[in-house]
Each structure stands twice: as structure tokens, then as C-alpha cells.
Coordinates of C-alpha atoms in Angstrom, one line a residue:
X1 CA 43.7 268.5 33.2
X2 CA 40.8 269.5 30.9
X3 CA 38.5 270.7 33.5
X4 CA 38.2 274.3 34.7
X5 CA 41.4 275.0 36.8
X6 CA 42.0 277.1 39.3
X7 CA 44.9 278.7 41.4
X8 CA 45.2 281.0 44.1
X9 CA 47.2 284.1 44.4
X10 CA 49.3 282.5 47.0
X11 CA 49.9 280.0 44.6
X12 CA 50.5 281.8 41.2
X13 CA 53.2 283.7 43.7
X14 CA 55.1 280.3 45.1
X15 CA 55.0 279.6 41.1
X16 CA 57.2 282.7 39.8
X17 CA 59.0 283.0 42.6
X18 CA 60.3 279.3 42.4
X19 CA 60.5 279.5 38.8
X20 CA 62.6 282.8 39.0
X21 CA 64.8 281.6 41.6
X22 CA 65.2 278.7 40.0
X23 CA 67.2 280.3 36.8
X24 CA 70.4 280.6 38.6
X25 CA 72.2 284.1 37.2
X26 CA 74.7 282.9 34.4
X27 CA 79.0 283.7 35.1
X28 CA 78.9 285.5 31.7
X29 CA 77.0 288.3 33.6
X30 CA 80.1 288.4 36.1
X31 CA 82.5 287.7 33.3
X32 CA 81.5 291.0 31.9
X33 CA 80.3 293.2 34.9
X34 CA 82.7 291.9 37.5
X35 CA 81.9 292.8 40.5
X36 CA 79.1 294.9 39.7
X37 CA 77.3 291.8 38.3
X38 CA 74.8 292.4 41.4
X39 CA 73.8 296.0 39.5
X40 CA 73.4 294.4 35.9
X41 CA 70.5 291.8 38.1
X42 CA 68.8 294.7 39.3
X43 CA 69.1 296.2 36.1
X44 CA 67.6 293.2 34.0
X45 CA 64.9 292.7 37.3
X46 CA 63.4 296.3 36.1
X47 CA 63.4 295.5 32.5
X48 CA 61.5 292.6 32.8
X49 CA 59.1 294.3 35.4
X50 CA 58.2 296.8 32.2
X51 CA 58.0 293.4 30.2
X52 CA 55.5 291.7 32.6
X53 CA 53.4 294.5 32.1
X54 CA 53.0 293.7 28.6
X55 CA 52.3 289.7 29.4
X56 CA 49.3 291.2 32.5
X57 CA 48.0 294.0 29.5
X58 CA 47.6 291.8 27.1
X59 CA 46.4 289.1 29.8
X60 CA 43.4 291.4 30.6
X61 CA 42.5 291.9 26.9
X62 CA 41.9 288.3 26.9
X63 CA 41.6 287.0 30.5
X64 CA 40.2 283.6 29.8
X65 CA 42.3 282.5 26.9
X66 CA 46.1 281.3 26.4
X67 CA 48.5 283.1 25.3
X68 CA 49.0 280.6 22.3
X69 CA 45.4 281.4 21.6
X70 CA 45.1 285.3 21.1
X71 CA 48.0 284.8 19.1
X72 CA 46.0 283.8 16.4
X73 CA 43.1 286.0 17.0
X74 CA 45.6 288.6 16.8
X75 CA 47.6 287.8 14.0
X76 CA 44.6 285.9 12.0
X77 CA 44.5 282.3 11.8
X78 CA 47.2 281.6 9.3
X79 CA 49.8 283.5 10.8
X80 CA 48.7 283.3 14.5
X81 CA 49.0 279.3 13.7
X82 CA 52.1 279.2 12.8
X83 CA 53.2 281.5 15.8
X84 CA 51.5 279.5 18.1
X85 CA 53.3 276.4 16.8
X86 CA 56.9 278.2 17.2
X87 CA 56.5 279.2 20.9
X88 CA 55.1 276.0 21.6
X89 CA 58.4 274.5 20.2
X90 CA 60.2 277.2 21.7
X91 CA 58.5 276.0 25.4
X92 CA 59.5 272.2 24.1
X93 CA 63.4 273.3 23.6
X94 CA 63.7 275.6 26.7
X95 CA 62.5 272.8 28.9
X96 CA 64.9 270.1 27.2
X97 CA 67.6 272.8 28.2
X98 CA 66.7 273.1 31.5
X99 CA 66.9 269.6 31.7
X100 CA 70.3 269.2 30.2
X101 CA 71.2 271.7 33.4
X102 CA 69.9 269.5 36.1
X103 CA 71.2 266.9 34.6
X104 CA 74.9 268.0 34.0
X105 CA 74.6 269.3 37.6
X106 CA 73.7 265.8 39.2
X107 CA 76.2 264.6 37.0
X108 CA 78.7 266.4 38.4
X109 CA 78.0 266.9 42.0
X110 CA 76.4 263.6 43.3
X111 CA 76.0 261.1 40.7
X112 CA 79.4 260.6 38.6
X113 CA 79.1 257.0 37.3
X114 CA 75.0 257.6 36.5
X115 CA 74.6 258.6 32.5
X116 CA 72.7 261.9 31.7
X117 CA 70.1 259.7 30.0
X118 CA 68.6 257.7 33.0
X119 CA 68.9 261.2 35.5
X120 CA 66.8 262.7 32.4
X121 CA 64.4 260.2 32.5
X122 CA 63.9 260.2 36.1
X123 CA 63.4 263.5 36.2
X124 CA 60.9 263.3 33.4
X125 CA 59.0 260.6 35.0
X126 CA 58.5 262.3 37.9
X127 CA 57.5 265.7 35.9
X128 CA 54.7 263.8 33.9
X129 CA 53.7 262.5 36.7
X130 CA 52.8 265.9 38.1
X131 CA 50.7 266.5 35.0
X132 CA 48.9 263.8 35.1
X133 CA 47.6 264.6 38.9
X134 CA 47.1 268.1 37.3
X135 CA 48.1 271.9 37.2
X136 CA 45.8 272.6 40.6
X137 CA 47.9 269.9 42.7
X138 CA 51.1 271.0 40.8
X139 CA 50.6 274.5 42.9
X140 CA 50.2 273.3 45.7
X141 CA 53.3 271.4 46.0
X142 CA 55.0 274.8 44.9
X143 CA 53.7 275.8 48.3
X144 CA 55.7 273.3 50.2
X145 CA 59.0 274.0 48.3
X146 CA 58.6 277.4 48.7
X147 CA 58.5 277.1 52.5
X148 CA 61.6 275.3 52.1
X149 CA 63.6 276.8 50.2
X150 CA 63.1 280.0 52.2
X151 CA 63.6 278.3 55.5
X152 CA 67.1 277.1 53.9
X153 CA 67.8 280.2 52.2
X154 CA 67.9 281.6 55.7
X155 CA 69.8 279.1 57.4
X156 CA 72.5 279.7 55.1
X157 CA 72.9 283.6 55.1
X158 CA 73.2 282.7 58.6
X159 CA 75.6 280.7 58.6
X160 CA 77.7 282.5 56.1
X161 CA 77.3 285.3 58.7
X162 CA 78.5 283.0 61.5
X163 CA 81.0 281.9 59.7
X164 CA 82.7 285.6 58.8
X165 CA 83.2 284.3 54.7
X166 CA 81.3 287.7 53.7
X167 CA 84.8 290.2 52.3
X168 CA 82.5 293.4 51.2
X169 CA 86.1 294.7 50.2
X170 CA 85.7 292.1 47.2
X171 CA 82.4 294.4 45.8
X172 CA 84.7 297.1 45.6
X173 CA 85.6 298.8 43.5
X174 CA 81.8 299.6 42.1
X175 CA 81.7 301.3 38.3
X176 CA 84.9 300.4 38.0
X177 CA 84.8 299.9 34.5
X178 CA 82.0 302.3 34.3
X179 CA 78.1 301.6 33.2
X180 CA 79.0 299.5 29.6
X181 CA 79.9 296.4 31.0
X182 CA 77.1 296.4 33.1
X183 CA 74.4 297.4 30.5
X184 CA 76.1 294.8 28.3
X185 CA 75.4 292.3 31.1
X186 CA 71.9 293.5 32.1
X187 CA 70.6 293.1 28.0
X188 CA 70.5 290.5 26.9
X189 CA 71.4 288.2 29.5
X190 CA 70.7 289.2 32.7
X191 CA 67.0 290.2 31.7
X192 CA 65.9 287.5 29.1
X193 CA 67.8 284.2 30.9
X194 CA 66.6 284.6 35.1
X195 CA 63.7 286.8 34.3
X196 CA 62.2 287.5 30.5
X197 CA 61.3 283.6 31.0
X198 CA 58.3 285.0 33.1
X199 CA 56.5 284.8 29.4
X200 CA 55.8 281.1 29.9
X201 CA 52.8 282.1 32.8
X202 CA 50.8 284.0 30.2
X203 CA 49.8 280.2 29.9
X204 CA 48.6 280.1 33.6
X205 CA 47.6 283.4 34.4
X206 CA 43.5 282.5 32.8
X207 CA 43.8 279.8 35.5
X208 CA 44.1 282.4 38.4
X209 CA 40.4 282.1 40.3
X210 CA 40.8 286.0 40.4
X211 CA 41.6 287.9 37.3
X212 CA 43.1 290.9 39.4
X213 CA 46.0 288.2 40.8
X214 CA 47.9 288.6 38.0
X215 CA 49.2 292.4 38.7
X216 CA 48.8 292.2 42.4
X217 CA 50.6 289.1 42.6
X218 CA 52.7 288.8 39.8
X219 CA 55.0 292.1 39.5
X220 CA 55.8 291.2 44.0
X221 CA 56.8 287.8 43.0
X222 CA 59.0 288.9 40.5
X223 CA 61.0 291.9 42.2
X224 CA 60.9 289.0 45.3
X225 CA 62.3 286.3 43.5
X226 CA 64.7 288.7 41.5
X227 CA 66.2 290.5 45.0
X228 CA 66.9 287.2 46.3
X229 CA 68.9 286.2 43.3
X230 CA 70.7 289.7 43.7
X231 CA 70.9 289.3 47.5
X232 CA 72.9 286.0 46.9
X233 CA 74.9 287.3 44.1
X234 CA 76.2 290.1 46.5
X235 CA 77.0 287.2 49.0
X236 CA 78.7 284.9 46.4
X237 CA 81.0 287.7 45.2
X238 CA 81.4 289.2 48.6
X239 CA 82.4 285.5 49.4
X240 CA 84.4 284.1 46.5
X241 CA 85.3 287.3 44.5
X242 CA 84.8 288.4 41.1
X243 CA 87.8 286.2 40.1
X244 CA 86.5 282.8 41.6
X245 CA 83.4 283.5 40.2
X246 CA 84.5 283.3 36.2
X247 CA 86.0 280.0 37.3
X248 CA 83.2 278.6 38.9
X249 CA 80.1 276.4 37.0
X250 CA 77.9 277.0 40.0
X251 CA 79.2 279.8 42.2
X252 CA 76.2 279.2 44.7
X253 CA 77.4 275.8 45.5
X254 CA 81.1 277.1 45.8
X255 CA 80.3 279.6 48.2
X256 CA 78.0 277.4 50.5
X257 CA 80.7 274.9 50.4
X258 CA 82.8 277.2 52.2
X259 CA 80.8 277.3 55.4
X260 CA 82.6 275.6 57.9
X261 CA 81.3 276.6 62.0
X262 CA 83.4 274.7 64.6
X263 CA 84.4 271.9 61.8
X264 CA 80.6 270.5 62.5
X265 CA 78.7 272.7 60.3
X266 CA 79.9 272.0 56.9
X267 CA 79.0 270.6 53.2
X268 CA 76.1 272.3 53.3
X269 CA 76.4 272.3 49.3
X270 CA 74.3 269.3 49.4
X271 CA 71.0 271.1 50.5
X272 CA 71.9 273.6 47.4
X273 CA 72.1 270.6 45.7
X274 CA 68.8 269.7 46.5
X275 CA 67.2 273.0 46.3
X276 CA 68.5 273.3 42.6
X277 CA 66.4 269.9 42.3
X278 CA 63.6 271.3 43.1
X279 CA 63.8 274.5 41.2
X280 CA 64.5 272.1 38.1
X281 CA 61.4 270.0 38.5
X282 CA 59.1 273.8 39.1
X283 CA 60.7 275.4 36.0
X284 CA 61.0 272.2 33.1
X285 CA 57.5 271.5 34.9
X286 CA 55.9 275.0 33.7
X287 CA 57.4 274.8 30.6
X288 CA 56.5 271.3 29.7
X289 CA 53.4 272.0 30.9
X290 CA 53.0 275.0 28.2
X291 CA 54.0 273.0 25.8
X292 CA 51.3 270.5 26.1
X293 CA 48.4 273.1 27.2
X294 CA 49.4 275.0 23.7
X295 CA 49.5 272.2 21.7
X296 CA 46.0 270.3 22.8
X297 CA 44.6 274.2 21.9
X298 CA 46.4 274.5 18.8
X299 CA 45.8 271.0 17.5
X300 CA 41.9 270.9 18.9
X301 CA 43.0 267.6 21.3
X302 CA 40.1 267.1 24.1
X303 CA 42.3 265.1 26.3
X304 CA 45.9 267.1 26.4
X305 CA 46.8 264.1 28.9
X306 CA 47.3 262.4 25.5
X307 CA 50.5 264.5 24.5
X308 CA 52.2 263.9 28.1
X309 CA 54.4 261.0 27.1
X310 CA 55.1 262.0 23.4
X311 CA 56.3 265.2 24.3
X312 CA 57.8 264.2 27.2
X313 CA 59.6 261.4 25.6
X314 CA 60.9 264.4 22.7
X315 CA 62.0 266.7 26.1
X316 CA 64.5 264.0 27.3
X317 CA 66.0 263.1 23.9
X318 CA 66.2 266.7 22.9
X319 CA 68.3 267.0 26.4
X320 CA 70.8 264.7 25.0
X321 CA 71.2 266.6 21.7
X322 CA 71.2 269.6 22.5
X323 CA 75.0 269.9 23.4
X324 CA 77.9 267.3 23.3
X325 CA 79.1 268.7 26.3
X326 CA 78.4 270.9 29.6
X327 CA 81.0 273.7 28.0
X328 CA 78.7 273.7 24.8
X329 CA 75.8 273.9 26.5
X330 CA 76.9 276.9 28.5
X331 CA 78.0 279.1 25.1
X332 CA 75.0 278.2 23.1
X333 CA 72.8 279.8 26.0
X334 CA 74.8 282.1 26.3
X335 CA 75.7 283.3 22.8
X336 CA 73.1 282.2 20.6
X337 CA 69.6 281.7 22.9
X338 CA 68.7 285.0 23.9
X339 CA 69.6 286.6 20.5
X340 CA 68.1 284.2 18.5
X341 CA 65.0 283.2 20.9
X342 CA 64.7 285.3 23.8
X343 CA 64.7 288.4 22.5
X344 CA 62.6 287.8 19.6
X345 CA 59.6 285.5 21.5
X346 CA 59.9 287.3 24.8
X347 CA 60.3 290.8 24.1
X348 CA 59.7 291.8 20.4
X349 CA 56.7 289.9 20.0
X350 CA 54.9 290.1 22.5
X351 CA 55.1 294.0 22.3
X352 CA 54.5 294.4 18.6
X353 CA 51.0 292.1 19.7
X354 CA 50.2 295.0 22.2
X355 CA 51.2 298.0 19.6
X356 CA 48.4 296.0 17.0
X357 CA 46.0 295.9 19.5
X358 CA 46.3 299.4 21.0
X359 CA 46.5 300.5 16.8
X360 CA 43.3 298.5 16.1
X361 CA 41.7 300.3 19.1
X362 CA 42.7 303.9 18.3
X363 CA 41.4 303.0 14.5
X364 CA 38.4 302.2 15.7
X365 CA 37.4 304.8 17.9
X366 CA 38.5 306.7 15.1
X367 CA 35.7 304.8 13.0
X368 CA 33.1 305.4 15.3

């Protein structure tokens, strides 16, 4: 994992776009925009196209470092420090989160009698095995899933096609309650939780085997991944209705779950089941992967393999803490996450990094 790495542009795309899909949209952004959730994803999709930016900008001031690292060239080696320590905490806690998800949603669906402890550890064991065969190998099986996943992403717009659950009367009316629900909606949910999360491949991006990948590849594989996850909220409220929606834990599976063609096709919700699988293994994958990248830099560790099971072992118990139950779990990312986390690490941050460098810059042209 120590050795130089590299990853294609094909690659770094299968990557985002996996690990954007993979943040399903939360209710709360059709608990407050209704059915004009659809407008507050687009919305949040352009914001965090603008934020990107800021991760490639400051990417090509230091193209071979992580982002852990300029922090503290940046910020001096005090302060950077301790920055660098907070995001990679921050990375530690985001993936034990996303864990707690796939977890509560195995739970749920398939696996009623197994305890959230042994589906965490599975998954875990599973994701550190990944790290140990290394980042390079890691892409390439986002290559694979990302075949899939289209191929059954297809099969079931079809299907819902075929099987005439699609009422556009139920996105009606749009602006109903005007533009303020929506913009509530857009910021800061909609833009930090399926999409400011982007700030975890400012890790990867000095892996890319071309340092132009980042732009050409990066911003497409965010508006892709971000108009599919509008494309299927359109579907799911066109299907189930604003209504269902509030009620629903995961109004994907709902909705697929409806597709019933000549009472053979149907229970499709498995295969959503199963996509959602691999989306959780991408996304805890990258961030656990972050976590152990920064920390081997921060704490001078020549063989980051060493931090795999330590951390990993921290990822699962944190999993368990983190909420008493799913309903917890929901409000705290919800209501505390992106206000006290997302914003600050994703947005303010890493712009304020960007304003000192473009300030130390203008002061010393100024000098010369």
C-alpha cells in the first residue's frame, strides 16, 4: 500500500460515481421540499460542483501530496497537525456511520435474527481485506460494480416503465410552496450528505497516473452520479408520492418493490438490496481508507498496513455506539452532522485554505 500507486481516469470515475450513488438522498430533503425534492438534488449537485473546484484547485497547488498533508504546510505544523488529526477522525466516524446504515439496512431487509455486531464485522473483514490487496486492485473492482449497477439501474427504469407505476401527476404541483423549502432542503443537506462527501478523494486524486484526471474526470462523475440520484428521485416520487415518501426508510426499495409484470417479475427489492451492498463496501471503503493513508502520513508510519486492523477494529465498535437505534441514527445525521461536521470540514475549511493561499500569492507578487 506504500508503493507508488496509480489509477486511471476510468477508474477515479467508477470511484465517485459509486461513492456518490452510494449516499442514498435522505427523506428529510422530501419532508421539507415535497415533491420538489428532485429540484433541491439538482440544487445541492451545483453547489458541490463549485466545491469540487476548490478540492481540484487546491489539488494542483500540491498534486503529489494528501490532502491531510498541505494542511499543515498551509496552516504550519502546529496547527496543520492538529487539523490533520480532526479530519482523519472525522474520515474514522463518517465511515463507522456508514456502517451503522448497511448494517440497520441488512438488519431490516434480509437478516432479522443476525445482530448488527457480526453484519459489522463481516463487512469490515471484507473492507480490510481490500486494503490489504491495495488501493490499485480496490479500483478495479469499482469497475465491475460499476458495470453492474448500471446494467441493473436500467433493467429497472424498464421495468417500472413496463409496469405503468410512473404517476407524473404526483410531481405536481412544482413551487408549490415556493423556493424556501427547497433551498432549505438543498443546504445543508442535500449538498453536504450525497455530494460535499466528494472531499474524501482529495486523498486519491495524487494517485491519478495523470494529474489532469482530476478536472476532466472528476466534475462528469459527479454531475453523472448526481443526475442519476435525481433521475430516481423523480421516479420514486412519481411512483410512491410525496406522502409515501416521509414514511418510507428507504424509498428506493419501496418503489422497486412495487414492480410487478405478469405476477413473474417481482421482488426485485432484493437486487437493490444488493446494490446498496455494494455501494456500502465502495463508500466505508474510501473513507476507511483515508483514515489510514492520513494517519500513516500524519504519525510518520512506513507500513500504513499496520493501522488496518486497529482502526478497523475502532470503525465497527464506533458503529455500535454511535446510535441506540435506527430512528437516532437518522436525526443525528440529519440534525447535528452536517452543521456540526459537514459544513465546517467540507466547505468552510477547505475554502478558507484556498483564500490563504491565493492571499499569500497576491502578497508575494506584491513583494517582488
Amino acid at each position: 500500500m506504500n508503493r507508488k500507486l496509480s489509477i486511471t481516469g476510468f477508474q477515479f470515475f467508477c470511484m465517485i460515481f459509486i461513492f456518490g450513488v452510494g449516499a442514498s438522498p435522505p427523506v428529510e430533503i422530501f419532508m421539507r421540499a415535497k415533491q420538489d425534492g428532485w429540484i433541491s438534488l439538482l440544487i445541492g449537485l451545483f453547489l458541490a460542483c463549485l466545491l469540487f473546484t476548490v478540492y481540484i484547485k487546491l489539488y494542483s497547488l500540491f498534486p503529489d501530496l494528501l490532502f491531510t498533508k498541505y494542511i499543515q504546510i498551509i496552516l504550519g505544523k502546529y496547527v496543520g497537525k492538529i487539523l490533520a488529526l480532526i479530519y482523519i477522525l472525522y474520515f474514522i466516524y463518517i465511515a463507522a456511520r456508514d456502517l451503522r446504515d448497511f448494517e440497520d439496512l441488512l438488519k431490516i431487509t434480509l437478516y432479522n435474527a443476525s445482530s448488527l455486531l457480526s453484519l459489522g464485522i463481516v463487512m469490515m473483514l471484507l473492507i480490510m481485506y481490500a486494503m490489504s490487496k491495495g488501493l490499485e486492485t480496490f479500483a478495479r473492482a469499482n469497475e465491475f460494480i460499476f458495470i453492474m449497477i448500471m446494467f441493473l439501474v436500467i433493467i429497472f427504469i424498464g421495468f417500472e416503465i413496463i409496469s405503468k407505476l410512473i404517476k407524473l401527476d404526483n410531481l405536481r404541483p412544482v413551487l408549490e410552496n415556493g423556493w424556501k423549502p427547497i433551498w432549505k432542503a438543498a443546504f445543508p443537506i442535500s449538498m453536504t450528505i450525497p455530494f460535499g462527501e466528494v472531499l474524501t478523494f482529495t486523498m486519491i486524486m495524487p494517485h491519478l497516473n495523470k494529474k489532469d484526471t482530476a478536472i476532466k474526470v472528476g466534475i462528469p462523475a459527479l454531475l453523472f452520479s448526481g443526475c442519476i440520484l435525481t433521475l430516481f428521485a423523480v421516479l420514486n416520487t412519481a411512483i410512491l408520492g410525496p406522502a409515501v415518501i416521509e414514511r418510507t426508510t428507504y424509498p428506493l426499495l419501496t418503489a422497486v418493490s412495487y414492480i410487478n409484470i405478469a405476477d413473474f417479475v417481482q421482488r426485485l427489492d432484493t437486487f437493490i438490496v444488493v446494490i446498496a451492498v455494494c455501494n456500502a463496501f465502495v463508500k466505508i471503503t474510501i473513507y476507511f481508507y483515508c483514515a489510514v493513508s492520513g494517519a500513516a502520513d500524519l504519525f510518520n508510519i512506513k507500513k500504513s498496513d499496520q493501522l488496518v486492523y486497529p482502526l478497523g477494529i475502532i470503525t465497527v465498535i464506533c458503529s455500535l455506539w454511535i446510535a441506540t437505534s435506527i430512528l437516532e441514527q437518522h436525526d443525528e445525521g440529519i440534525h447535528l452532522v452536517p452543521y456540526l461536521l459537514h459544513i465546517p470540514l467540507q466547505i468552510v475549511i477547505p475554502v478558507s485554505l484556498l483564500f490563504i493561499l491565493l492571499l499569500q500569492g497576491k502578497l508575494k507578487r506584491k513583494k517582488t
